[in-house]
PDB file of C-alpha atoms and ligand atoms in Angstrom:
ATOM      1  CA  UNK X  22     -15.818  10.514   6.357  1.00 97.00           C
ATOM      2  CA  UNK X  23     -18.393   9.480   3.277  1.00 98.00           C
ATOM      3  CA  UNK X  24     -16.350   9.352  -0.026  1.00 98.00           C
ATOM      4  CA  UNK X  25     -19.891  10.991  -1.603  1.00 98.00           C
ATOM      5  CA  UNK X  26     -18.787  14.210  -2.546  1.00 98.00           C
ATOM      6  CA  UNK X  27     -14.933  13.523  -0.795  1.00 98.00           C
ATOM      7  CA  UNK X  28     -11.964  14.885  -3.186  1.00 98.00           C
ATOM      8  CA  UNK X  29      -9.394  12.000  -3.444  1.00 99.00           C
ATOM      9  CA  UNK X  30      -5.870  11.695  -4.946  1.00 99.00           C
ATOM     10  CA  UNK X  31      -4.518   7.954  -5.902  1.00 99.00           C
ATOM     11  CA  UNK X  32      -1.003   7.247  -6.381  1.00 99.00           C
ATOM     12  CA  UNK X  33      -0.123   4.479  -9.196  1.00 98.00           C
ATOM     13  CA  UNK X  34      -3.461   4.999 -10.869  1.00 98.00           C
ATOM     14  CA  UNK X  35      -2.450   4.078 -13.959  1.00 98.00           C
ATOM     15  CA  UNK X  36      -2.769   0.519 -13.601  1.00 98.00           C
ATOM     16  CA  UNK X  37      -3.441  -2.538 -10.850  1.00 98.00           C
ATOM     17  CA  UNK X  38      -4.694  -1.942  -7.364  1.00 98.00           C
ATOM     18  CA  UNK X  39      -4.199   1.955  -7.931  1.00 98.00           C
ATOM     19  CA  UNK X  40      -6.531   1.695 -10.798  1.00 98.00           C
ATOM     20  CA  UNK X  41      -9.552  -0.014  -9.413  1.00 98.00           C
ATOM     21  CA  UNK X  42      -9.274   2.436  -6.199  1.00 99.00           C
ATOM     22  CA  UNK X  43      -9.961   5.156  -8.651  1.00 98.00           C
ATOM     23  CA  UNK X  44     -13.157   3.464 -10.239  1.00 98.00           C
ATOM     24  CA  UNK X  45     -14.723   2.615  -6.612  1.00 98.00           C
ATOM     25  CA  UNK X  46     -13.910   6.126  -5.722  1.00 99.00           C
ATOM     26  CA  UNK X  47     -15.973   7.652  -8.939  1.00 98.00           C
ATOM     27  CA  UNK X  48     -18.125   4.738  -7.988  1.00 98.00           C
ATOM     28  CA  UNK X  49     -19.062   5.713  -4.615  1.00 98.00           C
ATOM     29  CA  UNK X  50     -19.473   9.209  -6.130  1.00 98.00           C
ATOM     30  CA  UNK X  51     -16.061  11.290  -4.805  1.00 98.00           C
ATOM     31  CA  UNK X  52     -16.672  15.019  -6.301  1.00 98.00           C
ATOM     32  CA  UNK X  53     -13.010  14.354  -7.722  1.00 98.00           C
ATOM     33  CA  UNK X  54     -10.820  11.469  -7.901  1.00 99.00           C
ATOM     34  CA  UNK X  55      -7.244  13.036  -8.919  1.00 99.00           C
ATOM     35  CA  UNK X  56      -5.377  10.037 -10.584  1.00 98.00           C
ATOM     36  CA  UNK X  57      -1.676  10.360 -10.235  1.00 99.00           C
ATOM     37  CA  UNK X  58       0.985   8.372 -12.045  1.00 98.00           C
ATOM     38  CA  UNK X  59       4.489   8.330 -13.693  1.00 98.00           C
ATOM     39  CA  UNK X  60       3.046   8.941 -16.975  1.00 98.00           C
ATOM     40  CA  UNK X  61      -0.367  10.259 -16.746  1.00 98.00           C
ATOM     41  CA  UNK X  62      -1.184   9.072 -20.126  1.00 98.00           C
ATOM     42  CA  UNK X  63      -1.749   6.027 -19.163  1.00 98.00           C
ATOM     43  CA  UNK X  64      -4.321   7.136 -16.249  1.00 98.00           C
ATOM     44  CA  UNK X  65      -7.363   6.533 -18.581  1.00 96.00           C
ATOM     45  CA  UNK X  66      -9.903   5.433 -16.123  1.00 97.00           C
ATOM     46  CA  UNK X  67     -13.327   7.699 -17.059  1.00 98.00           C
ATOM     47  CA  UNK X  68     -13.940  10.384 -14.433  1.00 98.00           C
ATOM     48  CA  UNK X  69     -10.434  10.331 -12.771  1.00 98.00           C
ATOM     49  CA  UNK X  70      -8.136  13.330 -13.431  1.00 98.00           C
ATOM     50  CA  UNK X  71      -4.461  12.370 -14.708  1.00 98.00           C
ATOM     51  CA  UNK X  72      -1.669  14.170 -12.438  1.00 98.00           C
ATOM     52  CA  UNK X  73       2.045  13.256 -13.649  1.00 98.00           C
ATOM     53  CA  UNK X  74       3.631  12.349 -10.273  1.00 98.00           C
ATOM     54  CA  UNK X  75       6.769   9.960  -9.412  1.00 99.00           C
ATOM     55  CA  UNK X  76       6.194   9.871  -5.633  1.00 99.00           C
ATOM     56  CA  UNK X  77      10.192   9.489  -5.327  1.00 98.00           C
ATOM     57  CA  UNK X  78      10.716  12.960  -6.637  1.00 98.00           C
ATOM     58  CA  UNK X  79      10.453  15.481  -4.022  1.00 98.00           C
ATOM     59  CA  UNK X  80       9.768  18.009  -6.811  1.00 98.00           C
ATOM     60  CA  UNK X  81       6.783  15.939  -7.894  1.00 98.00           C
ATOM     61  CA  UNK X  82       5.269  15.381  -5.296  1.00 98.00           C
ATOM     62  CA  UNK X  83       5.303  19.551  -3.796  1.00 98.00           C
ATOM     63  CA  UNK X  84       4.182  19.903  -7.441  1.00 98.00           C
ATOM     64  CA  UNK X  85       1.068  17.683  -6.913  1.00 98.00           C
ATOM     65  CA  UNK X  86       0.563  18.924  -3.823  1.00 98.00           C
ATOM     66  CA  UNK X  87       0.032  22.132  -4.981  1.00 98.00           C
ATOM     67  CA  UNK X  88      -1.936  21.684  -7.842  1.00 98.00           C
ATOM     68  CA  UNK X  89      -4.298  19.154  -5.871  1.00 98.00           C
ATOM     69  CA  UNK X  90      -4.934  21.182  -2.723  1.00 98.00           C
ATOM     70  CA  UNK X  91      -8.465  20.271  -2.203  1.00 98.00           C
ATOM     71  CA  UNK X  92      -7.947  16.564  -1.779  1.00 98.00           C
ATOM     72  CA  UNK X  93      -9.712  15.305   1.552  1.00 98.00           C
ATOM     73  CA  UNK X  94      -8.347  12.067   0.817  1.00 99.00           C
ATOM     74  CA  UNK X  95      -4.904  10.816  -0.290  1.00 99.00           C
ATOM     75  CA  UNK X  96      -4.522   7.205  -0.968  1.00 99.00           C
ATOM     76  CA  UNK X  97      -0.801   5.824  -0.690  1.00 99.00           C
ATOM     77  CA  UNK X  98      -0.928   3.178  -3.327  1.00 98.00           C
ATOM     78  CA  UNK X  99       1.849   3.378  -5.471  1.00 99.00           C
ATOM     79  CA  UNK X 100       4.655   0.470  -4.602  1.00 98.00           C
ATOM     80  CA  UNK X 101       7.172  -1.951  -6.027  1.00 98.00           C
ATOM     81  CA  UNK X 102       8.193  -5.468  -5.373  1.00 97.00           C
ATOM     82  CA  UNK X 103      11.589  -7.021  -6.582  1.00 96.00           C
ATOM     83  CA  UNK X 104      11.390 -10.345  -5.438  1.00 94.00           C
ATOM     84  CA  UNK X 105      14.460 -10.393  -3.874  1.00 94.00           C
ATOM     85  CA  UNK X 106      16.413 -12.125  -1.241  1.00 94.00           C
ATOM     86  CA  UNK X 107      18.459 -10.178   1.575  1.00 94.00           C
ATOM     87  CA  UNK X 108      21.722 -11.952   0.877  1.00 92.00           C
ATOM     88  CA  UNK X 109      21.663 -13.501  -2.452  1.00 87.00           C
ATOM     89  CA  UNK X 110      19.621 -12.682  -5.752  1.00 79.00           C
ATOM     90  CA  UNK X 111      18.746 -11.497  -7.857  1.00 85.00           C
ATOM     91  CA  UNK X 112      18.734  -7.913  -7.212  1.00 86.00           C
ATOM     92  CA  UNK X 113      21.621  -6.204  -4.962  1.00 84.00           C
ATOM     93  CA  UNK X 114      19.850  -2.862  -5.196  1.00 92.00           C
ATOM     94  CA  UNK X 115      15.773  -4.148  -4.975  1.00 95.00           C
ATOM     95  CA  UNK X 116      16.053  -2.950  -1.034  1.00 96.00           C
ATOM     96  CA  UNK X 117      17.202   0.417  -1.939  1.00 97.00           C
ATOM     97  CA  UNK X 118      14.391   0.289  -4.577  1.00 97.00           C
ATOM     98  CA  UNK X 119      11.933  -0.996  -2.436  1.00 98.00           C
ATOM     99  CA  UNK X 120      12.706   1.214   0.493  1.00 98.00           C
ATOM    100  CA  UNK X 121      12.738   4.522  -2.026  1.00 98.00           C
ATOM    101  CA  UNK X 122       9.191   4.183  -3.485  1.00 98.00           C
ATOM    102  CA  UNK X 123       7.540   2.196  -0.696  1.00 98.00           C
ATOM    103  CA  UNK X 124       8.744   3.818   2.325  1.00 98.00           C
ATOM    104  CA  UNK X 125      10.668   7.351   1.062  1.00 98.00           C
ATOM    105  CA  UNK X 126       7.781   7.854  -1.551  1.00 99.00           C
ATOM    106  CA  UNK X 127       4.858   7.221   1.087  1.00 99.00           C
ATOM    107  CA  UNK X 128       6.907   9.284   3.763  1.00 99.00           C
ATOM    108  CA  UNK X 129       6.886  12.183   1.242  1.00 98.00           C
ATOM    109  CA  UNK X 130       3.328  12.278  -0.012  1.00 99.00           C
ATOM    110  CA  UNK X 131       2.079  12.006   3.981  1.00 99.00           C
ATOM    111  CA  UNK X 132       4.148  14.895   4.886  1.00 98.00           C
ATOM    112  CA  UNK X 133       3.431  16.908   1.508  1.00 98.00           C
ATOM    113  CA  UNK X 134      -0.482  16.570   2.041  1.00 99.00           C
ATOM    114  CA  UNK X 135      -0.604  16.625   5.723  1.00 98.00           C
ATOM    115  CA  UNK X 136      -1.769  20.108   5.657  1.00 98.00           C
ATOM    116  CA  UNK X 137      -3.765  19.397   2.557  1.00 98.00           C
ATOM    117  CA  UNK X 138      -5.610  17.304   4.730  1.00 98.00           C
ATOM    118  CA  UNK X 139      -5.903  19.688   7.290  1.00 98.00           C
ATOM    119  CA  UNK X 140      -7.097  22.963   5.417  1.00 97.00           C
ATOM    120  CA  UNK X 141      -9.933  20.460   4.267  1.00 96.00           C
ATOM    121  CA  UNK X 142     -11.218  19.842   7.892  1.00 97.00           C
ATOM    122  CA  UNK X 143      -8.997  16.589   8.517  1.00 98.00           C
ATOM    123  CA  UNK X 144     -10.492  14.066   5.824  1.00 98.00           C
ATOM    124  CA  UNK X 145      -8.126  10.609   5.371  1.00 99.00           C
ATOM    125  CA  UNK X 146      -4.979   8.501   4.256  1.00 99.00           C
ATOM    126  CA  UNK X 147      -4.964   5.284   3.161  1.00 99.00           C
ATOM    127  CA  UNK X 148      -1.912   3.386   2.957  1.00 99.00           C
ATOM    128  CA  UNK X 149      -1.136   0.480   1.242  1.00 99.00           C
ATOM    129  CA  UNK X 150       0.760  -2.186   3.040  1.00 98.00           C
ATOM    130  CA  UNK X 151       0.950  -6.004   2.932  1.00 98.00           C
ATOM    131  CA  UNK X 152       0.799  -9.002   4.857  1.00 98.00           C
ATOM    132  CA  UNK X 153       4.803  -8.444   4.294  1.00 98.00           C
ATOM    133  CA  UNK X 154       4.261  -5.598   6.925  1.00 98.00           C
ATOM    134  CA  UNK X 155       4.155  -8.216   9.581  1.00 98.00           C
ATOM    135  CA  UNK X 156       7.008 -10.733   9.155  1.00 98.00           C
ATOM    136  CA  UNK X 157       9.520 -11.697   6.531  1.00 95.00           C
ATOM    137  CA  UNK X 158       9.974 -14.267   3.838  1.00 94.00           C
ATOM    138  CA  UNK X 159      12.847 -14.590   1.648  1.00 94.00           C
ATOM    139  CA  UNK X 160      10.763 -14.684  -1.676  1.00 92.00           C
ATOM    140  CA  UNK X 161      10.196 -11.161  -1.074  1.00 95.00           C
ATOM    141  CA  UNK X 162      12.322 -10.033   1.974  1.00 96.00           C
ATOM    142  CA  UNK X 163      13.491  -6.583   1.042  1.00 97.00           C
ATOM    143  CA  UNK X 164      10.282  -5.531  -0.097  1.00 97.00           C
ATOM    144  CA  UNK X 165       8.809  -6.868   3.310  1.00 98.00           C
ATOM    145  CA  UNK X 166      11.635  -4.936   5.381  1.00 98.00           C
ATOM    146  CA  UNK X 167       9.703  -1.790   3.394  1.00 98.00           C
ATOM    147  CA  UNK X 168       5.811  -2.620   3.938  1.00 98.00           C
ATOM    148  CA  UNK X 169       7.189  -2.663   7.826  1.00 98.00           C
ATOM    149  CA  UNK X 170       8.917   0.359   7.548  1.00 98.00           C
ATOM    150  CA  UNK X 171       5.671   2.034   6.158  1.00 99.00           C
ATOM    151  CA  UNK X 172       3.639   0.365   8.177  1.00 99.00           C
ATOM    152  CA  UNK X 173       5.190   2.025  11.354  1.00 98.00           C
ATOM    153  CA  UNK X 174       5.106   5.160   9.211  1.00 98.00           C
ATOM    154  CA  UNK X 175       1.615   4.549   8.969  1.00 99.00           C
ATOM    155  CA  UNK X 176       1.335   3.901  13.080  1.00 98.00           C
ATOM    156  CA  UNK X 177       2.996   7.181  13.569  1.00 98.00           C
ATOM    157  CA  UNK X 178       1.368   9.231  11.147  1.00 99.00           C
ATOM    158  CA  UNK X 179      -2.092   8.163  12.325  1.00 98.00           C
ATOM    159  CA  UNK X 180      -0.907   9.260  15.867  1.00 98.00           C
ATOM    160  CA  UNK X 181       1.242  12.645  15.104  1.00 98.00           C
ATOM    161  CA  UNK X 182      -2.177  13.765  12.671  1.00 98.00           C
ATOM    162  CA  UNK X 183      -4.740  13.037  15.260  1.00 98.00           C
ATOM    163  CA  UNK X 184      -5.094  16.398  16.563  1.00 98.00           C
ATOM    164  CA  UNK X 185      -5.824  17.751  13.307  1.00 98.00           C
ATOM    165  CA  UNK X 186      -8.534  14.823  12.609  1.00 98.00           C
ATOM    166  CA  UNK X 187      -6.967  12.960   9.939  1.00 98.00           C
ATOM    167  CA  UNK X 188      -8.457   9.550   9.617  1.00 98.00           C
ATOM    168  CA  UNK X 189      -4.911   6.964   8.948  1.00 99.00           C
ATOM    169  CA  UNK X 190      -6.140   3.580   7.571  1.00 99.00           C
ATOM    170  CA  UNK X 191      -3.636   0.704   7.133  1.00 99.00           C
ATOM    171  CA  UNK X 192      -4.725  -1.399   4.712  1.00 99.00           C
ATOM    172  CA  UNK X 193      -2.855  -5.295   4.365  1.00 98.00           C
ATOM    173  CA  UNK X 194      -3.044  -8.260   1.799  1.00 98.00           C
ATOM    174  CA  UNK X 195      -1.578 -11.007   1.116  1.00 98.00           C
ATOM    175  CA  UNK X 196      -1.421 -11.782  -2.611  1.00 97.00           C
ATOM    176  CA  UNK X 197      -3.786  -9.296  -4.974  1.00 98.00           C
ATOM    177  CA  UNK X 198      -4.885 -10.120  -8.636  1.00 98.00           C
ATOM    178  CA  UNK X 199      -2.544  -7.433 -10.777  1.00 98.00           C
ATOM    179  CA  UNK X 200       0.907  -7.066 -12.662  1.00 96.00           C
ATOM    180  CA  UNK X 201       2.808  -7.545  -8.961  1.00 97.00           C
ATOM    181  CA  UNK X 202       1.558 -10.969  -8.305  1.00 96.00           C
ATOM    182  CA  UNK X 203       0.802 -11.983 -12.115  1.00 96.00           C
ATOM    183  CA  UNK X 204       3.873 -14.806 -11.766  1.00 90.00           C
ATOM    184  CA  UNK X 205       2.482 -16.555  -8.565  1.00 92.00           C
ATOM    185  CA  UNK X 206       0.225 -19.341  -8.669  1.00 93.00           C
ATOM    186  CA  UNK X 207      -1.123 -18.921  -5.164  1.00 94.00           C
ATOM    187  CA  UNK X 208      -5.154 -17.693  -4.171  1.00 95.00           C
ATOM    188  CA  UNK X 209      -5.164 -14.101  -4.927  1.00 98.00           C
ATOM    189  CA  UNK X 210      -7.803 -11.674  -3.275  1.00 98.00           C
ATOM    190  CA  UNK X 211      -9.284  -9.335  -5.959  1.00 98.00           C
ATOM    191  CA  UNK X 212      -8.335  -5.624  -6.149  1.00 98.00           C
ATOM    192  CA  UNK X 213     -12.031  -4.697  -5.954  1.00 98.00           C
ATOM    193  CA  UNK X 214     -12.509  -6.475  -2.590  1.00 98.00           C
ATOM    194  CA  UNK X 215      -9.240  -4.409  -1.512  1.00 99.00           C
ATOM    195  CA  UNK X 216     -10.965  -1.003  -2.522  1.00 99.00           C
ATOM    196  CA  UNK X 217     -14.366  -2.096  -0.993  1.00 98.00           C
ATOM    197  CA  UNK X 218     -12.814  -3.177   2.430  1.00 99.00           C
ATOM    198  CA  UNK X 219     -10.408  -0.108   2.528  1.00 99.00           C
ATOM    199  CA  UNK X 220     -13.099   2.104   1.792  1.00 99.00           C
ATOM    200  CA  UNK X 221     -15.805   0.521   3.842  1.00 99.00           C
ATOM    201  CA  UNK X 222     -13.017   1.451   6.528  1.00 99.00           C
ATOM    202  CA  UNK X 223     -12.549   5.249   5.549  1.00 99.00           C
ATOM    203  CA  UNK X 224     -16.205   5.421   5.795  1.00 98.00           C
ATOM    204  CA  UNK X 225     -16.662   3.315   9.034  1.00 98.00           C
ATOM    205  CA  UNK X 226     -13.249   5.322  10.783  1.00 98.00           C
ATOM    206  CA  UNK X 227     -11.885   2.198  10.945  1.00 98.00           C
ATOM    207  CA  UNK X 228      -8.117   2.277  11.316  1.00 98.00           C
ATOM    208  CA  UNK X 229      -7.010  -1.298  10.103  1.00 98.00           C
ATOM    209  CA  UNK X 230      -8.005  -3.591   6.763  1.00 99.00           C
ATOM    210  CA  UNK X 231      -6.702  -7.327   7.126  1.00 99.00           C
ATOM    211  CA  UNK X 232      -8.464  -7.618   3.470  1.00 98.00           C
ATOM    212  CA  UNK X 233      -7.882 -11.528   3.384  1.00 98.00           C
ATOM    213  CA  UNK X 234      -7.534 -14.824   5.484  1.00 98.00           C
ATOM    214  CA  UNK X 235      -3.588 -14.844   5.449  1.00 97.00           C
ATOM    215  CA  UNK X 236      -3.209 -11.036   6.702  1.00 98.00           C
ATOM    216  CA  UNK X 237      -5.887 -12.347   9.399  1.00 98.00           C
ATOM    217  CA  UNK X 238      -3.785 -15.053  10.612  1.00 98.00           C
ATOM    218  CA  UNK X 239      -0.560 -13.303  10.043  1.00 98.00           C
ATOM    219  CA  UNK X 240      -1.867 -10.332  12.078  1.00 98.00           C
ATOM    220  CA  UNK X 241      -3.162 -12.457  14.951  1.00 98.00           C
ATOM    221  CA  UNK X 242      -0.137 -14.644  15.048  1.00 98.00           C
ATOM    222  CA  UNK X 243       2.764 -12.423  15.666  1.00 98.00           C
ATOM    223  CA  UNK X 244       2.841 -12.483  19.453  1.00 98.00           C
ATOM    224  CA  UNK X 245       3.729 -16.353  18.463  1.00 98.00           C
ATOM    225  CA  UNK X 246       5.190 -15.609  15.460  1.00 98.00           C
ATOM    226  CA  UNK X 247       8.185 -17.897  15.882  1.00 98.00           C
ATOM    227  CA  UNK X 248       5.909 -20.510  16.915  1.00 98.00           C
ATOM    228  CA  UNK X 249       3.396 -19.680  14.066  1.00 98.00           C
ATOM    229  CA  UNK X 250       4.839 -18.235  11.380  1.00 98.00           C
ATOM    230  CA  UNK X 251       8.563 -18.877  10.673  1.00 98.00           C
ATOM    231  CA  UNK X 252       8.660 -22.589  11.469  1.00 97.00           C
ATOM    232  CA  UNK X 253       7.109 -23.022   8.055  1.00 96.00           C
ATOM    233  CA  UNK X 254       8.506 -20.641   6.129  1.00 96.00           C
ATOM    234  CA  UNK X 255      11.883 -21.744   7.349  1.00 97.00           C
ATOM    235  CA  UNK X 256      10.753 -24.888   5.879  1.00 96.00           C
ATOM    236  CA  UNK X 257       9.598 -23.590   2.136  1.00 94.00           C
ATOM    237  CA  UNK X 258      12.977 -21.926   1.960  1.00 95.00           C
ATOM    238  CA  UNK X 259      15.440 -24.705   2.917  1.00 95.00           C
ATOM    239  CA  UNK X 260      13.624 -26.526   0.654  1.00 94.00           C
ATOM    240  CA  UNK X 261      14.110 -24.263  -2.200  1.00 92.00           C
ATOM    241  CA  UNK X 262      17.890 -23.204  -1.476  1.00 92.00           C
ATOM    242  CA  UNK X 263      18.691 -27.458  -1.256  1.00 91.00           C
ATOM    243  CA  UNK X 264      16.740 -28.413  -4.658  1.00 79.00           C
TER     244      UNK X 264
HETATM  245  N1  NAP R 316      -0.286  -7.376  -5.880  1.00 94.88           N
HETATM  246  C1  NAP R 316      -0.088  -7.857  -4.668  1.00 94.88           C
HETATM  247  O1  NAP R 316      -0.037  -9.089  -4.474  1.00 94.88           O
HETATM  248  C2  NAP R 316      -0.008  -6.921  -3.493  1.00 94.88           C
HETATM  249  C3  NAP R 316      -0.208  -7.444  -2.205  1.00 94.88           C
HETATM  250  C4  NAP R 316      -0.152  -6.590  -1.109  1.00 94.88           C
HETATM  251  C5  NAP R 316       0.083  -5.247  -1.298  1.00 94.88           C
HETATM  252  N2  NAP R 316       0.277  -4.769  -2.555  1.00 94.88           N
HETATM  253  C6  NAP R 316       0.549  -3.339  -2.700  1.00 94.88           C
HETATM  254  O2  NAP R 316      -0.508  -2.758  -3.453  1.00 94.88           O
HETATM  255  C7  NAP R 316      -0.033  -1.583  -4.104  1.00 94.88           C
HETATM  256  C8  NAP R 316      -0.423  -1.610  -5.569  1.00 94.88           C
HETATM  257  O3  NAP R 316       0.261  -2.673  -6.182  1.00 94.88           O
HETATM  258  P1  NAP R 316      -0.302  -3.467  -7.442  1.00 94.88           P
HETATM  259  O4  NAP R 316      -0.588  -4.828  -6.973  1.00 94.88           O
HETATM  260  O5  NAP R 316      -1.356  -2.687  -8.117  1.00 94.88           O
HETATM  261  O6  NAP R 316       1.045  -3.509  -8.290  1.00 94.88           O
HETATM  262  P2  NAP R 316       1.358  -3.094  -9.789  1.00 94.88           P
HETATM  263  O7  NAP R 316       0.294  -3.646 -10.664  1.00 94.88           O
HETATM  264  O8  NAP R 316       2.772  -3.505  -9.996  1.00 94.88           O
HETATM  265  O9  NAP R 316       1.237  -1.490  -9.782  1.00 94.88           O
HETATM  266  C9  NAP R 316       2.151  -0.709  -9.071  1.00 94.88           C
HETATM  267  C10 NAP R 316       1.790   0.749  -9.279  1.00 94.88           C
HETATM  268  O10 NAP R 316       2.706   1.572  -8.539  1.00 94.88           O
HETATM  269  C11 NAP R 316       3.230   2.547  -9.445  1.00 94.88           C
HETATM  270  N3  NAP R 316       4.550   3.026  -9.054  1.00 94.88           N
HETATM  271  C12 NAP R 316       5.695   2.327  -8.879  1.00 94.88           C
HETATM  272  N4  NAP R 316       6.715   3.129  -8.566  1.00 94.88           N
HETATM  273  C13 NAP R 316       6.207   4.395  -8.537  1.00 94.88           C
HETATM  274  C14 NAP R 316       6.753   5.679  -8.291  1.00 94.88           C
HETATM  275  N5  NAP R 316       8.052   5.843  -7.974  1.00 94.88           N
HETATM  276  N6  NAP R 316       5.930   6.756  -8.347  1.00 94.88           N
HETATM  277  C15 NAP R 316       4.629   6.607  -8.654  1.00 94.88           C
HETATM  278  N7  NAP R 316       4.049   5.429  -8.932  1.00 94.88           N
HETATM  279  C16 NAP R 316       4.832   4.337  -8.871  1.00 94.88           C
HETATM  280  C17 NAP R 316       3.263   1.828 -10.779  1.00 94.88           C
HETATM  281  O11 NAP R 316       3.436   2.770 -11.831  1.00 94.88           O
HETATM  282  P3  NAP R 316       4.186   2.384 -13.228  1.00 94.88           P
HETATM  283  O12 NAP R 316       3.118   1.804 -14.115  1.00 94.88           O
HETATM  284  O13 NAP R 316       4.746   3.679 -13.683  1.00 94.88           O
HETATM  285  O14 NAP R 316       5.253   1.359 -12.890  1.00 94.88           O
HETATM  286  C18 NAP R 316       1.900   1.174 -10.753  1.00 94.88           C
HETATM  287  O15 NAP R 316       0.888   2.096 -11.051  1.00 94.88           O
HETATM  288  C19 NAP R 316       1.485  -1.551  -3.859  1.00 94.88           C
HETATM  289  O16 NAP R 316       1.779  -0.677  -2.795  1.00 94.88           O
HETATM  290  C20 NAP R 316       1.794  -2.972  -3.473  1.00 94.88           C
HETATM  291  O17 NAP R 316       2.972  -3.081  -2.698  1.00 94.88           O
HETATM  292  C21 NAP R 316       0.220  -5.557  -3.657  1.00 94.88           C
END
């Protein structure tokens, strides 16, 4: 599908990521970019529509999906990240969290705008995953467990909408240049290259963005990923847990 003249819905618009895939979207000349947040006051990007939408609230989101029921394209971007462990700190409750907005939250808006999507001829989802999706590390391990639960989500959605001609697009990255990573020192990808890629992809029908060299190798690694992967992240965190 051509995002020219498309009618799209962004979830976290309000800032980051969520944010810039509302500019490329009036960019690329979408007839309506619906920009949906927790407060839409803060969704002040010029041409973008503010919705008030916590994707965790079931209310919410029927709410949005009623009063946006021309959008040909939904993009799952709204997400947290607690930075914690599994076992130890520093937040007991960040996989509940995690797993509520990230999974629950995406789960929800797929299954509120499925037949959205389908009155409007088919049109697209893009969901917003991680490198995270594919393996775990301890820096960010709940949050990880919840980029794979949504990115199986996003595997089965793609395959249980196909007969109605919805285009699923999985997009991954490693570290992105907003809020989420604004503590880490580490090469960052930018969130316009994100929104390009993902949708270059929408309009290609491609169903898969590895938007950056780690999600690559990551991606291409996993039928080795104990060979590949772990051995050095096994390494970072030893380090870290013996000073
Ligand atoms: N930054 C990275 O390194 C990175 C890497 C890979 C993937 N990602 C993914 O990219 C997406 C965007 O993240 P970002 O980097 O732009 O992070 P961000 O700057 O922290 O922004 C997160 C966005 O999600 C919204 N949000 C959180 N909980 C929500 C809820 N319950 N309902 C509705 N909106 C909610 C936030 O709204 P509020 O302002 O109300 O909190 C905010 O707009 C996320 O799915 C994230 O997991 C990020």
């Amino acid at each position: 599908m051509q995002i020219a003249g498309a009618v799209a819905l962004v979830t976290g618009a309000n800032r980051g990521l969520g944010q810039v895939y509302a500019r490329e979207l009036v960019r690329r000349g979408a007839a309506k970019v619906y920009g949906a947040a927790r407060n839409p006051a803060a969704v002040t990007e010029p041409g973008v529509i503010p919705v008030a939408l916590d994707i965790t609230d079931a209310g919410q989101v029927a709410a949005a999906a009623a009063q946006c029921a021309d959008v040909t394209l939904l993009v799952n971007n709204a997400g947290v990240m607690k930075a914690s462990t599994f076992i130890g700190p520093p937040d007991p409750d960040a996989a509940r969290q995690e797993m509520a907005v990230n999974y629950f939250g995406t789960l929800s808006m797929c299954r509120a705008f499925a037949p959205v999507l389908a009155g409007g001829g088919g049109g697209a989802i893009v969901n917003m995953l991680s490198v995270a999706s594919f393996y775990t590390n301890p820096f960010t391990a709940s949050y990880g467990a919840s980029k794979a639960a949504a990115w199986s989500l996003t595997n089965g959605v793609r395959v249980e909408l196909h007969h109605q001609g919805t285009l699923v697009v999985a997009v991954h990255a490693a570290f992105i240049d907003t809020d989420m990573a604004a503590g880490l020192d580490v090469p960052k990808i930018s969130p316009e290259a994100v929104a390009q890629q993902a949708f270059d992809a929408v309009e290609a029908g491609q169903i898969e963005v590895l938007a950056d060299e780690r999600s690559r190798f990551v991606k291409a690694s996993l039928s080795r990923d104990h060979e590949l992967i772990y051995p050095p992240v096994q390494e970072f965190w030893d380090g870290a847990v013996s000073g």
